[in-house]
Amino acid sequence: DVYCINEGGDMQPELERLGYRVVWLEGAWDYRRRLMPYSVRQIVKLGGMLRASQYDVVHTHIFPADVIGRIAARLAGVPVMVKSLHNMGQWKTTRHIVTDRFLGRWTGAVICCSAFQLDVASAQERMRPGVGVVINNGVALHRFDVPRSAALARELGLDPQRLVVGTVGRMVEAKGHRYFVEAIPQVLARRPDAQFLFVGDGQLRKTLWDQLPTAARPNVCFAGARADIPELMA
């Protein structure tokens, strides 16, 4: 079963199609509640649901869910708690780090996607020996064995005969899109035929578009969030 603290998100229809139950704990976490973004009522509610279903393992992803999920699992007496890290944690304040260290007492494993991340996280969270493990991100390469599509390029407003430079990712600060935007005029100065494709959406979309020089905008496509990533990469 999948419990969501913000929304079901883009994966919800696919999870449900595969037969998994998706439960949205509305209001469990809201970054706009600056003093207390977590809902005690929803944490207790989640603890009750975990206890009723007698789960063996609770696996959490991303810091707010790590907090809510692990507290609820502790309340429910779930025997094993696991969390996966998805970034390097440079943004964490003392409050975040203290929370991680406290909840780490009951965390059976912390999954990191690289040895370097494991080293950094182990020091930051003061993990017990053997708690951190590395499971590298996997890529199903066969999904990307697709031909280049001139029709798809034209659908996006791109010339299939010209060079395309692209990036795929959420439009948030950590992804570094601003460096791509800064590079576009420099690339066009040397390759006037170049076109630029941004795949993804996020809070910085308008800001990034506004930062583009007006003269460069005809060569740029903001495609938004898409599911056909292999085709776009081709």
mmCIF file of C-alpha atoms in Angstrom:
data_model
loop_
_atom_site.group_PDB
_atom_site.id
_atom_site.type_symbol
_atom_site.label_atom_id
_atom_site.label_comp_id
_atom_site.label_asym_id
_atom_site.label_seq_id
_atom_site.Cartn_x
_atom_site.Cartn_y
_atom_site.Cartn_z
ATOM 1 C CA ASP A 1 0.000 0.000 0.000
ATOM 2 C CA VAL A 2 1.158 3.527 -0.773
ATOM 3 C CA TYR A 3 0.430 6.417 1.588
ATOM 4 C CA CYS A 4 0.910 9.970 0.298
ATOM 5 C CA ILE A 5 1.307 13.037 2.505
ATOM 6 C CA ASN A 6 1.045 15.712 -0.186
ATOM 7 C CA GLU A 7 -0.932 14.313 -3.125
ATOM 8 C CA GLY A 8 -1.197 11.172 -5.180
ATOM 9 C CA GLY A 9 0.960 12.668 -7.919
ATOM 10 C CA ASP A 10 1.739 11.494 -11.417
ATOM 11 C CA MET A 11 2.406 7.905 -10.308
ATOM 12 C CA GLN A 12 -0.996 7.348 -8.695
ATOM 13 C CA PRO A 13 -2.867 6.165 -11.841
ATOM 14 C CA GLU A 14 -0.063 3.738 -12.716
ATOM 15 C CA LEU A 15 0.146 2.376 -9.162
ATOM 16 C CA GLU A 16 -3.611 1.839 -9.073
ATOM 17 C CA ARG A 17 -3.547 0.203 -12.508
ATOM 18 C CA LEU A 18 -1.000 -2.273 -11.145
ATOM 19 C CA GLY A 19 -3.342 -3.066 -8.268
ATOM 20 C CA TYR A 20 -1.753 -1.113 -5.419
ATOM 21 C CA ARG A 21 -3.887 0.820 -2.962
ATOM 22 C CA VAL A 22 -3.056 4.547 -2.807
ATOM 23 C CA VAL A 23 -4.181 6.559 0.230
ATOM 24 C CA TRP A 24 -3.806 10.338 0.399
ATOM 25 C CA LEU A 25 -3.501 11.747 3.914
ATOM 26 C CA GLU A 26 -4.790 15.190 3.034
ATOM 27 C CA GLY A 27 -3.134 17.926 5.061
ATOM 28 C CA ALA A 28 -0.583 15.608 6.678
ATOM 29 C CA TRP A 29 2.172 17.988 5.608
ATOM 30 C CA ASP A 30 1.959 21.551 4.321
ATOM 31 C CA TYR A 31 5.107 23.669 3.892
ATOM 32 C CA ARG A 32 2.983 26.822 4.220
ATOM 33 C CA ARG A 33 2.444 26.017 7.925
ATOM 34 C CA ARG A 34 5.881 27.272 8.806
ATOM 35 C CA LEU A 35 5.846 26.737 12.572
ATOM 36 C CA MET A 36 4.330 23.242 12.429
ATOM 37 C CA PRO A 37 4.023 21.842 8.887
ATOM 38 C CA TYR A 38 3.059 18.395 10.190
ATOM 39 C CA SER A 39 -0.459 17.390 11.219
ATOM 40 C CA VAL A 40 -0.452 15.471 14.511
ATOM 41 C CA ARG A 41 -3.981 14.268 13.774
ATOM 42 C CA GLN A 42 -2.975 12.744 10.449
ATOM 43 C CA ILE A 43 0.151 11.158 11.925
ATOM 44 C CA VAL A 44 -1.979 9.473 14.576
ATOM 45 C CA LYS A 45 -4.489 8.456 11.892
ATOM 46 C CA LEU A 46 -1.718 6.923 9.802
ATOM 47 C CA GLY A 47 -0.424 5.090 12.865
ATOM 48 C CA GLY A 48 -3.876 3.588 13.340
ATOM 49 C CA MET A 49 -4.043 2.453 9.704
ATOM 50 C CA LEU A 50 -0.571 0.910 9.899
ATOM 51 C CA ARG A 51 -1.517 -0.915 13.100
ATOM 52 C CA ALA A 52 -4.803 -2.163 11.647
ATOM 53 C CA SER A 53 -3.118 -3.586 8.538
ATOM 54 C CA GLN A 54 -0.238 -5.137 10.514
ATOM 55 C CA TYR A 55 2.543 -4.176 8.117
ATOM 56 C CA ASP A 56 5.968 -5.798 8.459
ATOM 57 C CA VAL A 57 7.878 -2.945 6.817
ATOM 58 C CA VAL A 58 7.314 0.794 6.377
ATOM 59 C CA HIS A 59 9.519 2.360 3.677
ATOM 60 C CA THR A 60 9.624 6.169 3.424
ATOM 61 C CA HIS A 61 10.853 8.581 0.763
ATOM 62 C CA ILE A 62 11.760 12.309 1.115
ATOM 63 C CA PHE A 63 12.216 14.098 4.463
ATOM 64 C CA PRO A 64 8.607 15.100 5.354
ATOM 65 C CA ALA A 65 7.431 11.556 4.622
ATOM 66 C CA ASP A 66 10.429 10.189 6.550
ATOM 67 C CA VAL A 67 9.246 12.098 9.621
ATOM 68 C CA ILE A 68 5.537 11.288 9.341
ATOM 69 C CA GLY A 69 6.019 7.689 8.237
ATOM 70 C CA ARG A 70 8.569 6.767 10.882
ATOM 71 C CA ILE A 71 6.659 8.365 13.765
ATOM 72 C CA ALA A 72 3.444 6.643 12.640
ATOM 73 C CA ALA A 73 5.263 3.339 12.220
ATOM 74 C CA ARG A 74 6.715 3.680 15.714
ATOM 75 C CA LEU A 75 3.242 4.377 17.127
ATOM 76 C CA ALA A 76 1.899 1.326 15.280
ATOM 77 C CA GLY A 77 4.694 -0.974 16.431
ATOM 78 C CA VAL A 78 5.827 -1.795 12.882
ATOM 79 C CA PRO A 79 8.931 -3.971 13.319
ATOM 80 C CA VAL A 80 11.039 -2.618 10.429
ATOM 81 C CA MET A 81 11.463 0.964 9.201
ATOM 82 C CA VAL A 82 13.477 1.801 6.080
ATOM 83 C CA LYS A 83 14.048 5.139 4.373
ATOM 84 C CA SER A 84 15.567 6.029 1.003
ATOM 85 C CA LEU A 85 17.612 9.186 0.432
ATOM 86 C CA HIS A 86 17.170 11.015 -2.864
ATOM 87 C CA ASN A 87 19.551 13.977 -2.473
ATOM 88 C CA MET A 88 22.679 15.005 -0.601
ATOM 89 C CA GLY A 89 20.887 16.862 2.201
ATOM 90 C CA GLN A 90 22.900 20.109 2.002
ATOM 91 C CA TRP A 91 19.642 22.010 2.550
ATOM 92 C CA LYS A 92 18.985 20.446 5.949
ATOM 93 C CA THR A 93 19.036 22.772 8.950
ATOM 94 C CA THR A 94 20.030 21.770 12.466
ATOM 95 C CA ARG A 95 16.351 21.005 13.160
ATOM 96 C CA HIS A 96 16.198 18.557 10.235
ATOM 97 C CA ILE A 97 19.444 16.856 11.223
ATOM 98 C CA VAL A 98 18.419 16.488 14.884
ATOM 99 C CA THR A 99 15.108 14.965 13.729
ATOM 100 C CA ASP A 100 16.926 12.492 11.476
ATOM 101 C CA ARG A 101 19.281 11.462 14.257
ATOM 102 C CA PHE A 102 16.432 10.994 16.731
ATOM 103 C CA LEU A 103 14.286 8.905 14.375
ATOM 104 C CA GLY A 104 17.383 7.020 13.260
ATOM 105 C CA ARG A 105 17.271 5.127 16.560
ATOM 106 C CA TRP A 106 14.397 3.035 15.199
ATOM 107 C CA THR A 107 15.393 2.975 11.520
ATOM 108 C CA GLY A 108 16.584 -0.417 10.329
ATOM 109 C CA ALA A 109 18.155 0.719 7.060
ATOM 110 C CA VAL A 110 18.918 3.909 5.152
ATOM 111 C CA ILE A 111 19.193 3.312 1.405
ATOM 112 C CA CYS A 112 21.627 5.565 -0.471
ATOM 113 C CA CYS A 113 22.049 5.715 -4.248
ATOM 114 C CA SER A 114 25.861 6.047 -4.181
ATOM 115 C CA ALA A 115 28.835 5.335 -1.927
ATOM 116 C CA PHE A 116 29.536 9.070 -1.687
ATOM 117 C CA GLN A 117 25.982 9.773 -0.541
ATOM 118 C CA LEU A 118 26.350 7.034 2.071
ATOM 119 C CA ASP A 119 29.535 8.619 3.435
ATOM 120 C CA VAL A 120 27.930 12.063 3.653
ATOM 121 C CA ALA A 121 24.655 10.829 5.143
ATOM 122 C CA SER A 122 26.396 8.563 7.662
ATOM 123 C CA ALA A 123 28.339 11.509 9.042
ATOM 124 C CA GLN A 124 25.356 13.879 8.951
ATOM 125 C CA GLU A 125 22.910 11.495 10.616
ATOM 126 C CA ARG A 126 25.465 9.648 12.783
ATOM 127 C CA MET A 127 24.154 6.317 11.574
ATOM 128 C CA ARG A 128 24.871 3.163 13.487
ATOM 129 C CA PRO A 129 27.318 0.805 11.745
ATOM 130 C CA GLY A 130 25.606 -1.278 9.089
ATOM 131 C CA VAL A 131 22.441 0.838 8.851
ATOM 132 C CA GLY A 132 23.416 2.597 5.617
ATOM 133 C CA VAL A 133 23.352 0.556 2.423
ATOM 134 C CA VAL A 134 23.999 1.443 -1.222
ATOM 135 C CA ILE A 135 21.525 0.534 -3.955
ATOM 136 C CA ASN A 136 22.514 2.352 -7.125
ATOM 137 C CA ASN A 137 19.825 3.944 -9.276
ATOM 138 C CA GLY A 138 18.895 1.577 -12.075
ATOM 139 C CA VAL A 139 18.114 2.458 -15.682
ATOM 140 C CA ALA A 140 16.147 0.087 -17.916
ATOM 141 C CA LEU A 141 18.215 0.734 -21.044
ATOM 142 C CA HIS A 142 15.886 -1.236 -23.321
ATOM 143 C CA ARG A 143 13.230 1.476 -22.828
ATOM 144 C CA PHE A 144 15.472 3.916 -24.680
ATOM 145 C CA ASP A 145 15.971 1.768 -27.762
ATOM 146 C CA VAL A 146 13.511 3.839 -29.795
ATOM 147 C CA PRO A 147 13.985 5.573 -33.161
ATOM 148 C CA ARG A 148 14.244 9.312 -33.600
ATOM 149 C CA SER A 149 10.855 10.759 -34.551
ATOM 150 C CA ALA A 150 10.645 13.695 -36.920
ATOM 151 C CA ALA A 151 6.903 13.935 -36.223
ATOM 152 C CA LEU A 152 7.512 14.322 -32.475
ATOM 153 C CA ALA A 153 10.094 17.045 -33.124
ATOM 154 C CA ARG A 154 7.613 18.950 -35.285
ATOM 155 C CA GLU A 155 4.896 18.488 -32.634
ATOM 156 C CA LEU A 156 7.192 20.312 -30.197
ATOM 157 C CA GLY A 157 7.890 23.079 -32.701
ATOM 158 C CA LEU A 158 11.413 21.843 -33.410
ATOM 159 C CA ASP A 159 13.089 21.341 -36.764
ATOM 160 C CA PRO A 160 14.025 17.628 -36.976
ATOM 161 C CA GLN A 161 16.997 18.481 -39.198
ATOM 162 C CA ARG A 162 18.623 20.815 -36.680
ATOM 163 C CA LEU A 163 20.704 20.140 -33.577
ATOM 164 C CA VAL A 164 18.678 19.708 -30.358
ATOM 165 C CA VAL A 165 20.174 20.259 -26.907
ATOM 166 C CA GLY A 166 17.901 19.090 -24.106
ATOM 167 C CA THR A 167 17.426 18.482 -20.409
ATOM 168 C CA VAL A 168 14.896 16.441 -18.434
ATOM 169 C CA GLY A 169 14.043 17.276 -14.824
ATOM 170 C CA ARG A 170 11.818 19.154 -12.410
ATOM 171 C CA MET A 171 12.206 22.914 -12.674
ATOM 172 C CA VAL A 172 13.489 23.486 -9.156
ATOM 173 C CA GLU A 173 16.675 25.175 -7.940
ATOM 174 C CA ALA A 174 18.549 21.961 -7.174
ATOM 175 C CA LYS A 175 18.424 20.830 -10.822
ATOM 176 C CA GLY A 176 20.519 23.774 -12.028
ATOM 177 C CA HIS A 177 18.414 24.794 -15.040
ATOM 178 C CA ARG A 178 19.697 28.360 -14.715
ATOM 179 C CA TYR A 179 23.107 27.219 -15.946
ATOM 180 C CA PHE A 180 21.465 25.773 -19.047
ATOM 181 C CA VAL A 181 19.622 29.054 -19.605
ATOM 182 C CA GLU A 182 22.871 31.027 -19.200
ATOM 183 C CA ALA A 183 24.588 28.765 -21.730
ATOM 184 C CA ILE A 184 21.990 29.150 -24.493
ATOM 185 C CA PRO A 185 23.193 32.522 -25.891
ATOM 186 C CA GLN A 186 26.777 31.237 -25.836
ATOM 187 C CA VAL A 187 25.837 28.110 -27.748
ATOM 188 C CA LEU A 188 23.783 30.083 -30.282
ATOM 189 C CA ALA A 189 26.757 32.380 -30.911
ATOM 190 C CA ARG A 190 28.706 29.355 -32.162
ATOM 191 C CA ARG A 191 25.844 27.189 -33.429
ATOM 192 C CA PRO A 192 22.985 29.417 -34.651
ATOM 193 C CA ASP A 193 21.134 26.270 -35.793
ATOM 194 C CA ALA A 194 20.876 24.876 -32.255
ATOM 195 C CA GLN A 195 17.482 24.298 -30.608
ATOM 196 C CA PHE A 196 16.858 23.771 -26.894
ATOM 197 C CA LEU A 197 14.331 21.452 -25.253
ATOM 198 C CA PHE A 198 13.308 21.631 -21.586
ATOM 199 C CA VAL A 199 11.257 18.641 -20.410
ATOM 200 C CA GLY A 200 9.689 18.953 -16.971
ATOM 201 C CA ASP A 201 7.701 21.404 -14.906
ATOM 202 C CA GLY A 202 7.996 23.131 -11.561
ATOM 203 C CA GLN A 203 7.938 26.347 -9.590
ATOM 204 C CA LEU A 204 10.779 27.956 -11.593
ATOM 205 C CA ARG A 205 9.217 27.523 -15.025
ATOM 206 C CA LYS A 206 8.111 31.145 -15.467
ATOM 207 C CA THR A 207 11.318 32.470 -13.923
ATOM 208 C CA LEU A 208 13.471 30.443 -16.297
ATOM 209 C CA TRP A 209 11.443 31.552 -19.322
ATOM 210 C CA ASP A 210 11.721 35.196 -18.249
ATOM 211 C CA GLN A 211 15.507 34.808 -17.950
ATOM 212 C CA LEU A 212 15.810 33.728 -21.586
ATOM 213 C CA PRO A 213 16.971 36.499 -23.944
ATOM 214 C CA THR A 214 14.082 37.466 -26.208
ATOM 215 C CA ALA A 215 16.153 36.693 -29.301
ATOM 216 C CA ALA A 216 16.773 33.127 -28.098
ATOM 217 C CA ARG A 217 13.152 32.214 -27.318
ATOM 218 C CA PRO A 218 12.193 31.083 -30.868
ATOM 219 C CA ASN A 219 14.856 28.387 -30.492
ATOM 220 C CA VAL A 220 13.579 27.130 -27.125
ATOM 221 C CA CYS A 221 10.769 24.686 -26.288
ATOM 222 C CA PHE A 222 9.370 24.246 -22.785
ATOM 223 C CA ALA A 223 7.557 20.919 -23.205
ATOM 224 C CA GLY A 224 6.289 20.623 -19.620
ATOM 225 C CA ALA A 225 5.920 17.350 -17.739
ATOM 226 C CA ARG A 226 5.810 14.381 -20.119
ATOM 227 C CA ALA A 227 5.667 10.601 -19.842
ATOM 228 C CA ASP A 228 7.307 9.853 -23.236
ATOM 229 C CA ILE A 229 10.881 10.458 -22.024
ATOM 230 C CA PRO A 230 12.574 7.738 -24.149
ATOM 231 C CA GLU A 231 11.035 9.207 -27.307
ATOM 232 C CA LEU A 232 12.082 12.718 -26.301
ATOM 233 C CA MET A 233 15.620 11.591 -25.520
ATOM 234 C CA ALA A 234 15.823 10.017 -28.966
#
